[in-house]
Amino acid sequence: MISFTFNNERRDYIAVLKGRKRPPWSPIKRNILAVPGVPGGFLQSTDIDVRTIEVPVFIKGENLTHLQRLKEDLAAWLVTDQPAPLVFDDDPDRTYYAVVDDTVDFEEITKFGSGTIKFICPDPYVYGKERPINATITTSGQSVNVSNTGSAKTYPVITATFFASAQEFKVSKENQFVRVIWNFVTGDVLTIDFPKRKITINNNLRMTSLDLVSDFFALEKGNNVLQFTPSGYSVQITFQERWL
């Protein structure tokens, strides 16, 4: 029985029917500038809209009254204030971040019910599993290659565990960098959360340690070369590849 996991929970009374609508990419709107006297127009920009997923489902109760209790449980499970991870059984390596939209008009027959759940994804990207890359930085300026095989750029979380003292930490990609100024000692743990633009040291928020000209850069599609200075720490680079 094919089903799905939402908000890290499952229900054994629900099954997914044929007819799901999972578009291959999110809706794209092209903004065209029309110029009088010029055929066609010029592409100014592209907007990516929210992704919509429609899931026809079947639920089974013990009787019609029990079916109503299952519908109440379904609402308690699926109606959330914020987007939550949505994973389908037939594609476990991809995650959507979704909320339910509208409601479900179930067709009820004795103890069975069927209807269509509509999810919308404010973040239109589809995410892969988290990928970690580990390295030990023993030389200032040491490079680490990070391959992003997704179809869209993504943002890493970098954790450095120091085994020597240092006055700063800097990670660069081409002409972009993030620099943290701090008197690091052996055992200190620095985490740079690029998606949230957040700096923590030993689990304490330390935004004042961030060099103000820093840029929380993205990992572009393909190979990315990251350079680390100075030396004396191990790093873990974690990220989720994304697809439009």
Tab-separated table of N, CA, C and O in Angstrom, residues 10-136:
chain	number	residue	atom	x	y	z
A	10	ARG	N	3.184	9.053	10.020
A	10	ARG	CA	2.414	8.285	9.051
A	10	ARG	C	1.095	7.851	9.677
A	10	ARG	O	0.932	7.882	10.902
A	11	ARG	N	0.166	7.427	8.839
A	11	ARG	CA	-1.077	6.838	9.299
A	11	ARG	C	-1.336	5.559	8.501
A	11	ARG	O	-1.238	5.562	7.267
A	12	ASP	N	-1.672	4.473	9.219
A	12	ASP	CA	-1.856	3.195	8.533
A	12	ASP	C	-3.245	3.042	7.919
A	12	ASP	O	-3.504	2.070	7.202
A	13	TYR	N	-4.129	3.999	8.165
A	13	TYR	CA	-5.478	3.886	7.609
A	13	TYR	C	-5.632	4.600	6.267
A	13	TYR	O	-6.718	4.621	5.695
A	14	ILE	N	-4.555	5.196	5.762
A	14	ILE	CA	-4.654	5.986	4.535
A	14	ILE	C	-3.780	5.377	3.446
A	14	ILE	O	-2.686	4.876	3.722
A	15	ALA	N	-4.273	5.379	2.229
A	15	ALA	CA	-3.520	4.897	1.069
A	15	ALA	C	-3.672	5.911	-0.054
A	15	ALA	O	-4.689	6.596	-0.161
A	16	VAL	N	-2.633	6.003	-0.879
A	16	VAL	CA	-2.640	6.910	-2.019
A	16	VAL	C	-3.158	6.173	-3.246
A	16	VAL	O	-2.703	5.068	-3.563
A	17	LEU	N	-4.110	6.790	-3.941
A	17	LEU	CA	-4.694	6.202	-5.135
A	17	LEU	C	-3.970	6.685	-6.387
A	17	LEU	O	-3.135	7.592	-6.340
A	18	LYS	N	-4.298	6.100	-7.509
A	18	LYS	CA	-3.753	6.564	-8.780
A	18	LYS	C	-4.288	7.959	-9.089
A	18	LYS	O	-5.377	8.324	-8.666
A	19	GLY	N	-3.505	8.708	-9.848
A	19	GLY	CA	-3.957	10.030	-10.265
A	19	GLY	C	-3.291	11.175	-9.546
A	19	GLY	O	-3.753	12.316	-9.636
A	20	ARG	N	-2.188	10.892	-8.836
A	20	ARG	CA	-1.469	11.993	-8.192
A	20	ARG	C	-0.955	12.987	-9.225
A	20	ARG	O	-0.589	12.611	-10.328
A	21	LYS	N	-0.912	14.247	-8.835
A	21	LYS	CA	-0.394	15.301	-9.709
A	21	LYS	C	0.844	15.895	-9.048
A	21	LYS	O	0.757	16.715	-8.134
A	22	ARG	N	2.022	15.418	-9.510
A	22	ARG	CA	3.302	15.936	-9.043
A	22	ARG	C	4.021	16.524	-10.257
A	22	ARG	O	4.665	15.788	-11.008
A	23	PRO	N	3.905	17.825	-10.476
A	23	PRO	CA	4.498	18.424	-11.678
A	23	PRO	C	6.008	18.267	-11.683
A	23	PRO	O	6.649	18.278	-10.630
A	24	PRO	N	6.610	18.107	-12.875
A	24	PRO	CA	8.065	17.916	-12.958
A	24	PRO	C	8.865	19.130	-12.533
A	24	PRO	O	10.035	19.017	-12.186
A	25	TRP	N	8.278	20.321	-12.586
A	25	TRP	CA	8.930	21.522	-12.068
A	25	TRP	C	7.860	22.488	-11.580
A	25	TRP	O	6.673	22.359	-11.903
A	26	SER	N	8.283	23.444	-10.794
A	26	SER	CA	7.356	24.440	-10.261
A	26	SER	C	6.897	25.379	-11.370
A	26	SER	O	7.602	25.564	-12.369
A	27	PRO	N	5.718	25.997	-11.215
A	27	PRO	CA	5.244	26.946	-12.224
A	27	PRO	C	6.232	28.097	-12.406
A	27	PRO	O	6.759	28.639	-11.439
A	28	ILE	N	6.480	28.437	-13.645
A	28	ILE	CA	7.425	29.491	-13.987
A	28	ILE	C	6.692	30.607	-14.725
A	28	ILE	O	5.930	30.343	-15.654
A	29	LYS	N	6.923	31.831	-14.287
A	29	LYS	CA	6.336	32.986	-14.958
A	29	LYS	C	7.452	33.815	-15.575
A	29	LYS	O	8.369	34.261	-14.888
A	30	ARG	N	7.388	34.012	-16.879
A	30	ARG	CA	8.374	34.819	-17.590
A	30	ARG	C	7.857	36.249	-17.698
A	30	ARG	O	6.739	36.486	-18.179
A	31	ASN	N	8.655	37.194	-17.251
A	31	ASN	CA	8.286	38.601	-17.330
A	31	ASN	C	8.923	39.199	-18.587
A	31	ASN	O	10.146	39.320	-18.684
A	32	ILE	N	8.065	39.527	-19.549
A	32	ILE	CA	8.507	39.991	-20.861
A	32	ILE	C	8.261	41.495	-20.989
A	32	ILE	O	7.169	41.992	-20.686
A	33	LEU	N	9.285	42.210	-21.434
A	33	LEU	CA	9.152	43.644	-21.694
A	33	LEU	C	8.833	43.837	-23.170
A	33	LEU	O	9.610	43.440	-24.043
A	34	ALA	N	7.673	44.422	-23.419
A	34	ALA	CA	7.270	44.713	-24.793
A	34	ALA	C	7.750	46.118	-25.170
A	34	ALA	O	7.539	47.076	-24.411
A	35	VAL	N	8.375	46.237	-26.315
A	35	VAL	CA	8.881	47.517	-26.809
A	35	VAL	C	8.126	47.872	-28.086
A	35	VAL	O	8.107	47.077	-29.032
A	36	PRO	N	7.469	49.031	-28.113
A	36	PRO	CA	6.717	49.414	-29.321
A	36	PRO	C	7.608	49.383	-30.567
A	36	PRO	O	8.738	49.870	-30.564
A	37	GLY	N	7.076	48.764	-31.602
A	37	GLY	CA	7.792	48.693	-32.855
A	37	GLY	C	8.785	47.555	-32.951
A	37	GLY	O	9.416	47.357	-33.993
A	38	VAL	N	8.948	46.789	-31.873
A	38	VAL	CA	9.888	45.657	-31.872
A	38	VAL	C	9.092	44.362	-31.772
A	38	VAL	O	8.265	44.221	-30.869
A	39	PRO	N	9.295	43.435	-32.689
A	39	PRO	CA	8.562	42.168	-32.620
A	39	PRO	C	8.870	41.421	-31.314
A	39	PRO	O	10.005	41.421	-30.837
A	40	GLY	N	7.850	40.810	-30.764
A	40	GLY	CA	8.046	40.026	-29.551
A	40	GLY	C	8.354	40.895	-28.357
A	40	GLY	O	7.686	41.895	-28.098
A	41	GLY	N	9.396	40.538	-27.625
A	41	GLY	CA	9.758	41.294	-26.439
A	41	GLY	C	11.082	40.811	-25.886
A	41	GLY	O	11.756	39.960	-26.474
A	42	PHE	N	11.466	41.373	-24.732
A	42	PHE	CA	12.722	41.009	-24.085
A	42	PHE	C	12.418	40.358	-22.740
A	42	PHE	O	11.590	40.852	-21.973
A	43	LEU	N	13.108	39.258	-22.469
A	43	LEU	CA	12.937	38.576	-21.192
A	43	LEU	C	13.633	39.374	-20.098
A	43	LEU	O	14.859	39.515	-20.094
A	44	GLN	N	12.837	39.930	-19.174
A	44	GLN	CA	13.395	40.734	-18.089
A	44	GLN	C	13.791	39.889	-16.891
A	44	GLN	O	14.864	40.056	-16.322
A	45	SER	N	12.911	38.997	-16.480
A	45	SER	CA	13.174	38.188	-15.291
A	45	SER	C	12.246	36.980	-15.297
A	45	SER	O	11.325	36.881	-16.125
A	46	THR	N	12.515	36.079	-14.384
A	46	THR	CA	11.702	34.870	-14.236
A	46	THR	C	11.287	34.716	-12.786
A	46	THR	O	12.116	34.819	-11.884
A	47	ASP	N	9.996	34.503	-12.551
A	47	ASP	CA	9.473	34.260	-11.210
A	47	ASP	C	9.094	32.784	-11.090
A	47	ASP	O	8.510	32.204	-12.009
A	48	ILE	N	9.452	32.193	-9.945
A	48	ILE	CA	9.091	30.800	-9.670
A	48	ILE	C	7.950	30.797	-8.667
A	48	ILE	O	8.076	31.342	-7.567
A	49	ASP	N	6.845	30.213	-9.044
A	49	ASP	CA	5.654	30.211	-8.199
A	49	ASP	C	5.683	29.018	-7.244
A	49	ASP	O	6.540	28.136	-7.334
A	50	VAL	N	4.712	28.979	-6.329
A	50	VAL	CA	4.613	27.858	-5.390
A	50	VAL	C	4.251	26.585	-6.151
A	50	VAL	O	3.616	26.621	-7.208
A	51	ARG	N	4.672	25.473	-5.601
A	51	ARG	CA	4.386	24.161	-6.203
A	51	ARG	C	3.111	23.601	-5.586
A	51	ARG	O	2.891	23.697	-4.366
A	52	THR	N	2.255	23.000	-6.415
A	52	THR	CA	1.017	22.378	-5.951
A	52	THR	C	1.072	20.880	-6.207
A	52	THR	O	1.466	20.440	-7.295
A	53	ILE	N	0.694	20.084	-5.206
A	53	ILE	CA	0.665	18.622	-5.316
A	53	ILE	C	-0.717	18.154	-4.907
A	53	ILE	O	-1.172	18.443	-3.794
A	54	GLU	N	-1.381	17.428	-5.781
A	54	GLU	CA	-2.710	16.891	-5.475
A	54	GLU	C	-2.607	15.376	-5.302
A	54	GLU	O	-2.078	14.677	-6.172
A	55	VAL	N	-3.112	14.901	-4.156
A	55	VAL	CA	-2.946	13.495	-3.786
A	55	VAL	C	-4.316	12.869	-3.523
A	55	VAL	O	-4.925	13.117	-2.477
A	56	PRO	N	-4.819	12.048	-4.437
A	56	PRO	CA	-6.059	11.313	-4.157
A	56	PRO	C	-5.799	10.203	-3.149
A	56	PRO	O	-4.813	9.459	-3.278
A	57	VAL	N	-6.642	10.115	-2.135
A	57	VAL	CA	-6.402	9.154	-1.058
A	57	VAL	C	-7.661	8.349	-0.752
A	57	VAL	O	-8.784	8.731	-1.102
A	58	PHE	N	-7.433	7.238	-0.070
A	58	PHE	CA	-8.493	6.333	0.361
A	58	PHE	C	-8.264	6.050	1.830
A	58	PHE	O	-7.137	5.746	2.251
A	59	ILE	N	-9.301	6.216	2.659
A	59	ILE	CA	-9.177	5.883	4.080
A	59	ILE	C	-10.217	4.830	4.439
A	59	ILE	O	-11.308	4.772	3.870
A	60	LYS	N	-9.839	3.998	5.399
A	60	LYS	CA	-10.694	2.874	5.787
A	60	LYS	C	-10.888	2.876	7.295
A	60	LYS	O	-9.917	2.859	8.060
A	61	GLY	N	-12.154	2.915	7.719
A	61	GLY	CA	-12.483	2.827	9.127
A	61	GLY	C	-13.177	1.522	9.452
A	61	GLY	O	-13.371	0.661	8.577
A	62	GLU	N	-13.585	1.367	10.692
A	62	GLU	CA	-14.299	0.158	11.107
A	62	GLU	C	-15.792	0.272	10.804
A	62	GLU	O	-16.465	-0.723	10.563
A	63	ASN	N	-16.307	1.493	10.832
A	63	ASN	CA	-17.698	1.775	10.489
A	63	ASN	C	-17.772	3.264	10.176
A	63	ASN	O	-16.759	3.979	10.210
A	64	LEU	N	-18.969	3.753	9.883
A	64	LEU	CA	-19.111	5.147	9.473
A	64	LEU	C	-18.732	6.113	10.601
A	64	LEU	O	-18.119	7.161	10.359
A	65	THR	N	-19.070	5.768	11.848
A	65	THR	CA	-18.705	6.630	12.974
A	65	THR	C	-17.196	6.680	13.152
A	65	THR	O	-16.610	7.749	13.356
A	66	HIS	N	-16.572	5.513	13.065
A	66	HIS	CA	-15.109	5.468	13.187
A	66	HIS	C	-14.447	6.257	12.062
A	66	HIS	O	-13.394	6.878	12.260
A	67	LEU	N	-15.073	6.247	10.895
A	67	LEU	CA	-14.542	7.014	9.770
A	67	LEU	C	-14.495	8.503	10.106
A	67	LEU	O	-13.551	9.203	9.724
A	68	GLN	N	-15.495	8.996	10.835
A	68	GLN	CA	-15.494	10.407	11.220
A	68	GLN	C	-14.345	10.717	12.177
A	68	GLN	O	-13.730	11.794	12.114
A	69	ARG	N	-14.027	9.759	13.072
A	69	ARG	CA	-12.903	9.973	13.986
A	69	ARG	C	-11.577	9.988	13.218
A	69	ARG	O	-10.654	10.734	13.563
A	70	LEU	N	-11.482	9.162	12.177
A	70	LEU	CA	-10.269	9.166	11.367
A	70	LEU	C	-10.111	10.485	10.639
A	70	LEU	O	-8.992	11.005	10.508
A	71	LYS	N	-11.199	11.065	10.194
A	71	LYS	CA	-11.133	12.365	9.525
A	71	LYS	C	-10.657	13.450	10.490
A	71	LYS	O	-9.888	14.345	10.115
A	72	GLU	N	-11.104	13.357	11.749
A	72	GLU	CA	-10.626	14.308	12.751
A	72	GLU	C	-9.124	14.138	12.990
A	72	GLU	O	-8.378	15.122	13.119
A	73	ASP	N	-8.680	12.887	13.057
A	73	ASP	CA	-7.259	12.624	13.243
A	73	ASP	C	-6.455	13.100	12.037
A	73	ASP	O	-5.342	13.620	12.180
A	74	LEU	N	-7.030	12.942	10.854
A	74	LEU	CA	-6.366	13.391	9.636
A	74	LEU	C	-6.136	14.908	9.680
A	74	LEU	O	-5.059	15.397	9.320
A	75	ALA	N	-7.136	15.640	10.140
A	75	ALA	CA	-7.000	17.096	10.250
A	75	ALA	C	-5.938	17.481	11.273
A	75	ALA	O	-5.125	18.382	11.044
A	76	ALA	N	-5.930	16.782	12.423
A	76	ALA	CA	-4.936	17.080	13.455
A	76	ALA	C	-3.520	16.811	12.952
A	76	ALA	O	-2.569	17.491	13.350
A	77	TRP	N	-3.375	15.826	12.075
A	77	TRP	CA	-2.069	15.459	11.529
A	77	TRP	C	-1.604	16.418	10.433
A	77	TRP	O	-0.467	16.884	10.426
A	78	LEU	N	-2.494	16.731	9.504
A	78	LEU	CA	-2.086	17.418	8.283
A	78	LEU	C	-2.162	18.940	8.356
A	78	LEU	O	-1.462	19.621	7.597
A	79	VAL	N	-3.000	19.497	9.210
A	79	VAL	CA	-3.127	20.957	9.276
A	79	VAL	C	-2.049	21.501	10.208
A	79	VAL	O	-2.101	21.310	11.427
A	80	THR	N	-1.052	22.167	9.626
A	80	THR	CA	0.071	22.710	10.386
A	80	THR	C	0.180	24.214	10.134
A	80	THR	O	-0.300	24.723	9.122
A	81	ASP	N	0.836	24.900	11.055
A	81	ASP	CA	1.026	26.352	10.906
A	81	ASP	C	2.150	26.679	9.936
A	81	ASP	O	2.148	27.738	9.317
A	82	GLN	N	3.131	25.778	9.827
A	82	GLN	CA	4.297	26.005	8.985
A	82	GLN	C	4.503	24.814	8.053
A	82	GLN	O	4.035	23.704	8.336
A	83	PRO	N	5.205	25.026	6.925
A	83	PRO	CA	5.490	23.897	6.036
A	83	PRO	C	6.237	22.789	6.775
A	83	PRO	O	7.085	23.045	7.633
A	84	ALA	N	5.906	21.564	6.433
A	84	ALA	CA	6.512	20.388	7.054
A	84	ALA	C	6.974	19.438	5.951
A	84	ALA	O	6.475	19.485	4.823
A	85	PRO	N	7.932	18.552	6.249
A	85	PRO	CA	8.434	17.640	5.218
A	85	PRO	C	7.380	16.635	4.768
A	85	PRO	O	6.673	16.048	5.585
A	86	LEU	N	7.302	16.466	3.456
A	86	LEU	CA	6.370	15.532	2.825
A	86	LEU	C	7.181	14.585	1.950
A	86	LEU	O	7.884	15.030	1.037
A	87	VAL	N	7.086	13.270	2.232
A	87	VAL	CA	7.853	12.263	1.502
A	87	VAL	C	6.912	11.151	1.064
A	87	VAL	O	6.176	10.597	1.889
A	88	PHE	N	6.940	10.819	-0.226
A	88	PHE	CA	6.108	9.742	-0.755
A	88	PHE	C	6.877	8.426	-0.751
A	88	PHE	O	8.095	8.400	-0.996
A	89	ASP	N	6.151	7.330	-0.487
A	89	ASP	CA	6.785	6.018	-0.394
A	89	ASP	C	7.503	5.617	-1.672
A	89	ASP	O	8.519	4.917	-1.617
A	90	ASP	N	6.977	6.033	-2.828
A	90	ASP	CA	7.577	5.609	-4.089
A	90	ASP	C	8.734	6.504	-4.526
A	90	ASP	O	9.321	6.285	-5.591
A	91	ASP	N	9.097	7.510	-3.712
A	91	ASP	CA	10.229	8.386	-4.028
A	91	ASP	C	10.863	8.853	-2.720
A	91	ASP	O	10.865	10.046	-2.402
A	92	PRO	N	11.416	7.913	-1.934
A	92	PRO	CA	11.870	8.247	-0.580
A	92	PRO	C	13.084	9.155	-0.518
A	92	PRO	O	13.401	9.671	0.557
A	93	ASP	N	13.777	9.366	-1.634
A	93	ASP	CA	14.976	10.209	-1.634
A	93	ASP	C	14.678	11.677	-1.900
A	93	ASP	O	15.605	12.491	-2.009
A	94	ARG	N	13.411	12.044	-2.037
A	94	ARG	CA	13.040	13.431	-2.304
A	94	ARG	C	12.045	13.908	-1.249
A	94	ARG	O	11.126	13.178	-0.867
A	95	THR	N	12.244	15.173	-0.813
A	95	THR	CA	11.396	15.754	0.214
A	95	THR	C	10.822	17.077	-0.267
A	95	THR	O	11.549	17.925	-0.793
A	96	TYR	N	9.513	17.250	-0.095
A	96	TYR	CA	8.840	18.519	-0.327
A	96	TYR	C	8.563	19.147	1.044
A	96	TYR	O	8.375	18.432	2.039
A	97	TYR	N	8.503	20.462	1.097
A	97	TYR	CA	8.116	21.149	2.328
A	97	TYR	C	6.782	21.841	2.066
A	97	TYR	O	6.716	22.810	1.311
A	98	ALA	N	5.730	21.293	2.668
A	98	ALA	CA	4.372	21.617	2.234
A	98	ALA	C	3.433	21.918	3.397
A	98	ALA	O	3.694	21.561	4.551
A	99	VAL	N	2.326	22.571	3.040
A	99	VAL	CA	1.170	22.727	3.922
A	99	VAL	C	-0.059	22.310	3.119
A	99	VAL	O	-0.075	22.399	1.888
A	100	VAL	N	-1.093	21.850	3.820
A	100	VAL	CA	-2.330	21.519	3.121
A	100	VAL	C	-3.067	22.814	2.787
A	100	VAL	O	-2.982	23.813	3.513
A	101	ASP	N	-3.780	22.771	1.681
A	101	ASP	CA	-4.551	23.922	1.230
A	101	ASP	C	-5.975	23.480	0.978
A	101	ASP	O	-6.223	22.328	0.580
A	102	ASP	N	-6.912	24.375	1.203
A	102	ASP	CA	-8.325	24.066	0.979
A	102	ASP	C	-8.744	22.970	1.966
A	102	ASP	O	-8.220	22.875	3.058
A	103	THR	N	-9.690	22.122	1.597
A	103	THR	CA	-10.123	21.022	2.445
A	103	THR	C	-10.364	19.798	1.567
A	103	THR	O	-10.140	19.852	0.349
A	104	VAL	N	-10.771	18.696	2.173
A	104	VAL	CA	-11.016	17.455	1.436
A	104	VAL	C	-12.495	17.119	1.528
A	104	VAL	O	-13.041	16.982	2.630
A	105	ASP	N	-13.139	17.008	0.385
A	105	ASP	CA	-14.549	16.624	0.340
A	105	ASP	C	-14.610	15.119	0.128
A	105	ASP	O	-14.616	14.626	-0.994
A	106	PHE	N	-14.623	14.369	1.245
A	106	PHE	CA	-14.584	12.914	1.153
A	106	PHE	C	-15.924	12.350	0.681
A	106	PHE	O	-16.991	12.762	1.148
A	107	GLU	N	-15.850	11.421	-0.248
A	107	GLU	CA	-17.011	10.627	-0.631
A	107	GLU	C	-17.056	9.420	0.289
A	107	GLU	O	-16.133	8.604	0.309
A	108	GLU	N	-18.113	9.310	1.089
A	108	GLU	CA	-18.187	8.280	2.117
A	108	GLU	C	-19.140	7.170	1.704
A	108	GLU	O	-20.279	7.431	1.304
A	109	ILE	N	-18.649	5.947	1.784
A	109	ILE	CA	-19.465	4.753	1.530
A	109	ILE	C	-19.219	3.790	2.673
A	109	ILE	O	-18.106	3.259	2.820
A	110	THR	N	-20.231	3.580	3.493
A	110	THR	CA	-20.157	2.757	4.717
A	110	THR	C	-18.939	3.161	5.534
A	110	THR	O	-18.901	4.238	6.090
A	111	LYS	N	-17.903	2.320	5.579
A	111	LYS	CA	-16.731	2.615	6.415
A	111	LYS	C	-15.540	3.127	5.609
A	111	LYS	O	-14.432	3.252	6.136
A	112	PHE	N	-15.747	3.428	4.330
A	112	PHE	CA	-14.667	3.875	3.459
A	112	PHE	C	-14.858	5.342	3.070
A	112	PHE	O	-15.973	5.854	3.033
A	113	GLY	N	-13.761	5.995	2.767
A	113	GLY	CA	-13.823	7.369	2.291
A	113	GLY	C	-12.732	7.617	1.276
A	113	GLY	O	-11.646	7.037	1.357
A	114	SER	N	-13.019	8.451	0.287
A	114	SER	CA	-12.012	8.809	-0.709
A	114	SER	C	-12.146	10.286	-1.040
A	114	SER	O	-13.232	10.860	-1.003
A	115	GLY	N	-11.005	10.894	-1.344
A	115	GLY	CA	-10.978	12.312	-1.673
A	115	GLY	C	-9.586	12.707	-2.115
A	115	GLY	O	-8.700	11.863	-2.246
A	116	THR	N	-9.371	13.994	-2.340
A	116	THR	CA	-8.075	14.497	-2.809
A	116	THR	C	-7.548	15.538	-1.838
A	116	THR	O	-8.235	16.506	-1.526
A	117	ILE	N	-6.330	15.296	-1.367
A	117	ILE	CA	-5.643	16.246	-0.492
A	117	ILE	C	-4.775	17.147	-1.363
A	117	ILE	O	-4.002	16.668	-2.199
A	118	LYS	N	-4.888	18.438	-1.161
A	118	LYS	CA	-4.103	19.405	-1.932
A	118	LYS	C	-3.019	19.996	-1.034
A	118	LYS	O	-3.311	20.620	-0.016
A	119	PHE	N	-1.769	19.758	-1.420
A	119	PHE	CA	-0.629	20.357	-0.733
A	119	PHE	C	-0.086	21.504	-1.581
A	119	PHE	O	-0.083	21.426	-2.812
A	120	ILE	N	0.378	22.554	-0.920
A	120	ILE	CA	1.115	23.591	-1.624
A	120	ILE	C	2.477	23.749	-0.939
A	120	ILE	O	2.600	23.564	0.277
A	121	CYS	N	3.484	24.053	-1.738
A	121	CYS	CA	4.850	24.194	-1.250
A	121	CYS	C	5.292	25.636	-1.449
A	121	CYS	O	5.651	26.016	-2.580
A	122	PRO	N	5.262	26.483	-0.404
A	122	PRO	CA	5.749	27.853	-0.545
A	122	PRO	C	7.204	27.891	-1.024
A	122	PRO	O	7.579	28.762	-1.800
A	123	ASP	N	8.020	26.956	-0.531
A	123	ASP	CA	9.360	26.749	-1.074
A	123	ASP	C	9.204	25.758	-2.218
A	123	ASP	O	8.913	24.585	-1.998
A	124	PRO	N	9.368	26.207	-3.463
A	124	PRO	CA	9.012	25.358	-4.600
A	124	PRO	C	10.008	24.247	-4.906
A	124	PRO	O	9.735	23.399	-5.749
A	125	TYR	N	11.152	24.228	-4.224
A	125	TYR	CA	12.188	23.256	-4.553
A	125	TYR	C	11.907	21.893	-3.928
A	125	TYR	O	11.275	21.783	-2.878
A	126	VAL	N	12.416	20.855	-4.602
A	126	VAL	CA	12.402	19.498	-4.074
A	126	VAL	C	13.796	19.215	-3.546
A	126	VAL	O	14.793	19.497	-4.214
A	127	TYR	N	13.876	18.635	-2.336
A	127	TYR	CA	15.152	18.458	-1.665
A	127	TYR	C	15.567	16.993	-1.641
A	127	TYR	O	14.736	16.085	-1.462
A	128	GLY	N	16.882	16.766	-1.811
A	128	GLY	CA	17.451	15.442	-1.636
A	128	GLY	C	17.835	15.226	-0.183
A	128	GLY	O	17.649	16.087	0.680
A	129	LYS	N	18.404	14.057	0.088
A	129	LYS	CA	18.848	13.763	1.442
A	129	LYS	C	20.069	14.610	1.791
A	129	LYS	O	20.821	15.029	0.919
A	130	GLU	N	20.245	14.845	3.083
A	130	GLU	CA	21.370	15.658	3.532
A	130	GLU	C	22.690	14.956	3.222
A	130	GLU	O	22.852	13.763	3.491
A	131	ARG	N	23.619	15.699	2.652
A	131	ARG	CA	24.916	15.155	2.285
A	131	ARG	C	26.009	15.784	3.133
A	131	ARG	O	26.145	17.009	3.160
A	132	PRO	N	26.831	14.979	3.837
A	132	PRO	CA	27.950	15.522	4.601
A	132	PRO	C	29.280	15.316	3.867
A	132	PRO	O	29.501	14.294	3.220
A	133	ILE	N	30.161	16.304	3.943
A	133	ILE	CA	31.531	16.199	3.445
A	133	ILE	C	32.452	16.595	4.591
A	133	ILE	O	32.288	17.664	5.181
A	134	ASN	N	33.410	15.723	4.898
A	134	ASN	CA	34.307	15.954	6.031
A	134	ASN	C	35.734	16.177	5.542
A	134	ASN	O	36.187	15.542	4.584
A	135	ALA	N	36.429	17.089	6.209
A	135	ALA	CA	37.827	17.362	5.873
A	135	ALA	C	38.534	17.878	7.113
A	135	ALA	O	37.913	18.435	8.027
A	136	THR	N	39.853	17.669	7.146
A	136	THR	CA	40.696	18.218	8.202
A	136	THR	C	41.594	19.274	7.585
A	136	THR	O	42.329	18.995	6.623
